[in-house]
Amino acid sequence: PQNPLLMNKLSTEVCIVGGGPVGASLNIMLQNLGIKSECFEMRKNISPHPKAHFISPRTVEILDLIGINGLKNICPPLDQWRHYQYSSHVLGG
C-alpha cells in the first residue's frame, strides 16, 4: 500500500526546507519576484525562545523592503550593539 502523504504531488519552482528567518524571508522574496516557491518547516509553532543573538541593521532594512515592518521599533539602538561582545567565559576569553 502507498503512503497517503506521498500521494499528493506538489509543483513548484523552488522548495525551501526550513521556515526560520532565512527560509521564510527567502520564500517571501521569491514570491515577490513571481517565482513559485514553497517553504516547509517541521515545527508547528514559532519558538518562544529567540535563536538569534543579533539582527544586523542591514537585515532589518531588507526585511522592511519585503514588508516585514516594525523591527526598527523593537530593536535596541544601534549604539548598544556596537559594544556587544561574545564570550566563552565569564571572566574574559
Short mmCIF file of N, CA and C in Angstrom, two decimals:
data_model
loop_
_atom_site.label_atom_id
_atom_site.label_comp_id
_atom_site.label_asym_id
_atom_site.label_seq_id
_atom_site.Cartn_x
_atom_site.Cartn_y
_atom_site.Cartn_z
N PRO A 1 0.82 -1.19 0.00
CA PRO A 1 0.00 0.00 0.00
C PRO A 1 0.87 1.26 0.00
N GLN A 2 0.40 2.26 -0.72
CA GLN A 2 1.14 3.51 -0.82
C GLN A 2 0.85 4.41 0.37
N ASN A 3 1.87 5.17 0.76
CA ASN A 3 1.72 6.14 1.84
C ASN A 3 0.84 7.29 1.34
N PRO A 4 -0.29 7.59 2.04
CA PRO A 4 -1.17 8.67 1.57
C PRO A 4 -0.50 10.04 1.55
N LEU A 5 0.52 10.24 2.39
CA LEU A 5 1.23 11.52 2.38
C LEU A 5 2.02 11.71 1.10
N LEU A 6 2.43 10.59 0.49
CA LEU A 6 3.22 10.69 -0.74
C LEU A 6 2.34 10.72 -1.99
N MET A 7 1.05 10.54 -1.82
CA MET A 7 0.14 10.52 -2.95
C MET A 7 -0.07 11.92 -3.54
N ASN A 8 -0.03 12.94 -2.70
CA ASN A 8 -0.22 14.31 -3.17
C ASN A 8 1.09 14.83 -3.75
N LYS A 9 1.01 15.37 -4.94
CA LYS A 9 2.20 15.92 -5.58
C LYS A 9 2.14 17.44 -5.53
N LEU A 10 3.30 18.04 -5.44
CA LEU A 10 3.40 19.49 -5.37
C LEU A 10 4.23 19.95 -6.55
N SER A 11 3.76 20.97 -7.23
CA SER A 11 4.50 21.53 -8.34
C SER A 11 4.97 22.93 -7.95
N THR A 12 6.28 23.09 -7.90
CA THR A 12 6.84 24.39 -7.54
C THR A 12 8.19 24.56 -8.22
N GLU A 13 8.64 25.77 -8.35
CA GLU A 13 9.95 26.03 -8.93
C GLU A 13 11.06 25.88 -7.90
N VAL A 14 10.77 26.30 -6.65
CA VAL A 14 11.76 26.26 -5.58
C VAL A 14 11.13 25.65 -4.33
N CYS A 15 11.83 24.72 -3.74
CA CYS A 15 11.40 24.11 -2.48
C CYS A 15 12.40 24.54 -1.40
N ILE A 16 11.88 25.20 -0.37
CA ILE A 16 12.73 25.68 0.72
C ILE A 16 12.46 24.81 1.94
N VAL A 17 13.50 24.22 2.48
CA VAL A 17 13.36 23.37 3.66
C VAL A 17 13.87 24.15 4.86
N GLY A 18 12.96 24.48 5.75
CA GLY A 18 13.29 25.25 6.95
C GLY A 18 12.62 26.60 6.90
N GLY A 19 11.71 26.84 7.82
CA GLY A 19 10.96 28.08 7.84
C GLY A 19 11.43 29.05 8.89
N GLY A 20 12.73 29.03 9.17
CA GLY A 20 13.30 30.00 10.10
C GLY A 20 13.38 31.36 9.42
N PRO A 21 14.11 32.29 10.00
CA PRO A 21 14.19 33.63 9.43
C PRO A 21 14.69 33.65 7.98
N VAL A 22 15.69 32.84 7.67
CA VAL A 22 16.23 32.85 6.31
C VAL A 22 15.27 32.20 5.33
N GLY A 23 14.74 31.03 5.67
CA GLY A 23 13.82 30.33 4.78
C GLY A 23 12.55 31.11 4.54
N ALA A 24 11.97 31.66 5.60
CA ALA A 24 10.72 32.42 5.46
C ALA A 24 10.95 33.69 4.65
N SER A 25 12.07 34.38 4.89
CA SER A 25 12.39 35.60 4.13
C SER A 25 12.62 35.27 2.66
N LEU A 26 13.35 34.20 2.40
CA LEU A 26 13.61 33.79 1.02
C LEU A 26 12.30 33.48 0.31
N ASN A 27 11.39 32.80 0.99
CA ASN A 27 10.10 32.47 0.40
C ASN A 27 9.34 33.73 0.01
N ILE A 28 9.32 34.73 0.89
CA ILE A 28 8.63 35.99 0.60
C ILE A 28 9.29 36.69 -0.58
N MET A 29 10.63 36.75 -0.59
CA MET A 29 11.34 37.44 -1.67
C MET A 29 11.09 36.77 -3.02
N LEU A 30 11.14 35.45 -3.05
CA LEU A 30 10.90 34.74 -4.30
C LEU A 30 9.48 34.98 -4.81
N GLN A 31 8.51 34.91 -3.90
CA GLN A 31 7.13 35.14 -4.31
C GLN A 31 6.92 36.57 -4.80
N ASN A 32 7.60 37.54 -4.18
CA ASN A 32 7.51 38.93 -4.65
C ASN A 32 8.08 39.09 -6.06
N LEU A 33 9.02 38.20 -6.43
CA LEU A 33 9.61 38.22 -7.77
C LEU A 33 8.80 37.39 -8.77
N GLY A 34 7.71 36.79 -8.29
CA GLY A 34 6.87 35.97 -9.17
C GLY A 34 7.38 34.55 -9.36
N ILE A 35 8.28 34.11 -8.50
CA ILE A 35 8.82 32.75 -8.58
C ILE A 35 8.03 31.87 -7.61
N LYS A 36 7.45 30.80 -8.14
CA LYS A 36 6.64 29.91 -7.33
C LYS A 36 7.54 29.14 -6.36
N SER A 37 7.30 29.32 -5.08
CA SER A 37 8.12 28.66 -4.07
C SER A 37 7.24 28.15 -2.94
N GLU A 38 7.72 27.11 -2.29
CA GLU A 38 7.06 26.54 -1.12
C GLU A 38 8.09 26.40 -0.02
N CYS A 39 7.70 26.74 1.20
CA CYS A 39 8.59 26.66 2.36
C CYS A 39 8.03 25.61 3.32
N PHE A 40 8.87 24.68 3.72
CA PHE A 40 8.46 23.60 4.62
C PHE A 40 9.20 23.70 5.94
N GLU A 41 8.46 23.61 7.02
CA GLU A 41 9.03 23.68 8.37
C GLU A 41 8.44 22.55 9.19
N MET A 42 9.27 21.84 9.95
CA MET A 42 8.78 20.71 10.72
C MET A 42 8.05 21.13 12.00
N ARG A 43 8.34 22.33 12.50
CA ARG A 43 7.69 22.78 13.73
C ARG A 43 6.33 23.39 13.40
N LYS A 44 5.38 23.19 14.29
CA LYS A 44 4.03 23.73 14.08
C LYS A 44 3.91 25.17 14.56
N ASN A 45 4.73 25.57 15.54
CA ASN A 45 4.65 26.90 16.13
C ASN A 45 6.00 27.59 16.12
N ILE A 46 5.97 28.89 16.22
CA ILE A 46 7.20 29.67 16.34
C ILE A 46 7.76 29.47 17.75
N SER A 47 9.05 29.30 17.86
CA SER A 47 9.69 29.11 19.16
C SER A 47 9.54 30.36 20.02
N PRO A 48 9.18 30.18 21.30
CA PRO A 48 9.09 31.34 22.18
C PRO A 48 10.47 31.85 22.61
N HIS A 49 11.51 31.07 22.33
CA HIS A 49 12.87 31.44 22.72
C HIS A 49 13.65 31.90 21.50
N PRO A 50 14.18 33.10 21.52
CA PRO A 50 14.93 33.56 20.35
C PRO A 50 16.17 32.71 20.12
N LYS A 51 16.44 32.44 18.85
CA LYS A 51 17.62 31.65 18.50
C LYS A 51 18.75 32.54 18.01
N ALA A 52 18.44 33.77 17.70
CA ALA A 52 19.46 34.71 17.23
C ALA A 52 19.81 35.66 18.36
N HIS A 53 21.06 36.01 18.45
CA HIS A 53 21.51 36.97 19.45
C HIS A 53 21.49 38.39 18.89
N PHE A 54 21.43 38.47 17.56
CA PHE A 54 21.66 39.76 16.92
C PHE A 54 21.00 39.77 15.55
N ILE A 55 20.33 40.84 15.21
CA ILE A 55 19.84 41.06 13.85
C ILE A 55 20.52 42.33 13.37
N SER A 56 21.30 42.18 12.32
CA SER A 56 22.10 43.32 11.84
C SER A 56 21.19 44.41 11.27
N PRO A 57 21.66 45.65 11.29
CA PRO A 57 20.87 46.74 10.70
C PRO A 57 20.53 46.47 9.23
N ARG A 58 21.43 45.88 8.48
CA ARG A 58 21.16 45.59 7.06
C ARG A 58 20.03 44.57 6.93
N THR A 59 20.00 43.57 7.81
CA THR A 59 18.92 42.59 7.79
C THR A 59 17.58 43.26 8.05
N VAL A 60 17.54 44.18 8.99
CA VAL A 60 16.30 44.91 9.29
C VAL A 60 15.87 45.71 8.06
N GLU A 61 16.82 46.32 7.35
CA GLU A 61 16.49 47.08 6.14
C GLU A 61 15.88 46.17 5.07
N ILE A 62 16.48 44.98 4.89
CA ILE A 62 15.97 44.04 3.89
C ILE A 62 14.57 43.56 4.26
N LEU A 63 14.36 43.25 5.54
CA LEU A 63 13.04 42.81 5.98
C LEU A 63 12.00 43.92 5.80
N ASP A 64 12.39 45.16 6.03
CA ASP A 64 11.49 46.29 5.76
C ASP A 64 11.11 46.35 4.28
N LEU A 65 12.10 46.09 3.39
CA LEU A 65 11.84 46.15 1.95
C LEU A 65 10.83 45.10 1.49
N ILE A 66 10.82 43.93 2.15
CA ILE A 66 9.90 42.88 1.73
C ILE A 66 8.60 42.90 2.51
N GLY A 67 8.42 43.91 3.35
CA GLY A 67 7.14 44.08 4.02
C GLY A 67 7.04 43.60 5.44
N ILE A 68 8.15 43.16 6.01
CA ILE A 68 8.15 42.76 7.42
C ILE A 68 8.61 43.99 8.20
N ASN A 69 7.65 44.82 8.56
CA ASN A 69 7.95 46.11 9.17
C ASN A 69 7.85 46.04 10.69
N GLY A 70 8.36 47.05 11.32
CA GLY A 70 8.21 47.18 12.77
C GLY A 70 9.41 46.73 13.57
N LEU A 71 10.38 46.08 12.95
CA LEU A 71 11.55 45.63 13.72
C LEU A 71 12.36 46.79 14.26
N LYS A 72 12.42 47.87 13.49
CA LYS A 72 13.19 49.03 13.95
C LYS A 72 12.63 49.57 15.26
N ASN A 73 11.33 49.42 15.44
CA ASN A 73 10.69 49.95 16.65
C ASN A 73 10.98 49.13 17.90
N ILE A 74 11.31 47.84 17.73
CA ILE A 74 11.54 47.00 18.90
C ILE A 74 13.02 46.67 19.13
N CYS A 75 13.88 47.03 18.18
CA CYS A 75 15.31 46.75 18.33
C CYS A 75 15.97 47.82 19.21
N PRO A 76 16.95 47.41 20.01
CA PRO A 76 17.70 48.41 20.77
C PRO A 76 18.45 49.34 19.83
N PRO A 77 18.82 50.51 20.31
CA PRO A 77 19.57 51.44 19.47
C PRO A 77 20.87 50.81 18.96
N LEU A 78 21.26 51.20 17.75
CA LEU A 78 22.46 50.64 17.12
C LEU A 78 23.69 50.81 18.00
N ASP A 79 23.79 51.91 18.74
CA ASP A 79 24.96 52.13 19.59
C ASP A 79 25.14 51.02 20.63
N GLN A 80 24.04 50.46 21.12
CA GLN A 80 24.16 49.36 22.10
C GLN A 80 24.79 48.13 21.46
N TRP A 81 24.48 47.86 20.19
CA TRP A 81 25.03 46.68 19.51
C TRP A 81 26.50 46.85 19.15
N ARG A 82 26.97 48.06 19.04
CA ARG A 82 28.38 48.27 18.70
C ARG A 82 29.31 47.79 19.81
N HIS A 83 28.79 47.67 21.02
CA HIS A 83 29.62 47.25 22.15
C HIS A 83 29.29 45.83 22.60
N TYR A 84 28.55 45.09 21.80
CA TYR A 84 28.17 43.72 22.13
C TYR A 84 29.38 42.81 21.95
N GLN A 85 29.63 41.93 22.93
CA GLN A 85 30.76 41.02 22.85
C GLN A 85 30.30 39.59 23.12
N TYR A 86 30.78 38.67 22.29
CA TYR A 86 30.55 37.25 22.54
C TYR A 86 31.68 36.75 23.43
N SER A 87 31.36 35.92 24.38
CA SER A 87 32.37 35.39 25.29
C SER A 87 32.13 33.91 25.52
N SER A 88 33.20 33.20 25.80
CA SER A 88 33.07 31.79 26.15
C SER A 88 33.26 31.55 27.63
N HIS A 89 33.70 32.60 28.35
CA HIS A 89 33.89 32.50 29.79
C HIS A 89 33.37 33.77 30.46
N VAL A 90 33.00 33.67 31.71
CA VAL A 90 32.51 34.82 32.42
C VAL A 90 33.60 35.86 32.61
N LEU A 91 34.83 35.41 32.87
CA LEU A 91 35.93 36.32 33.10
C LEU A 91 36.85 36.36 31.88
N GLY A 92 36.37 36.93 30.81
CA GLY A 92 37.19 37.10 29.61
C GLY A 92 37.23 35.84 28.74
N GLY A 93 37.85 35.97 27.59
CA GLY A 93 38.02 34.83 26.69
C GLY A 93 36.88 34.67 25.72
#
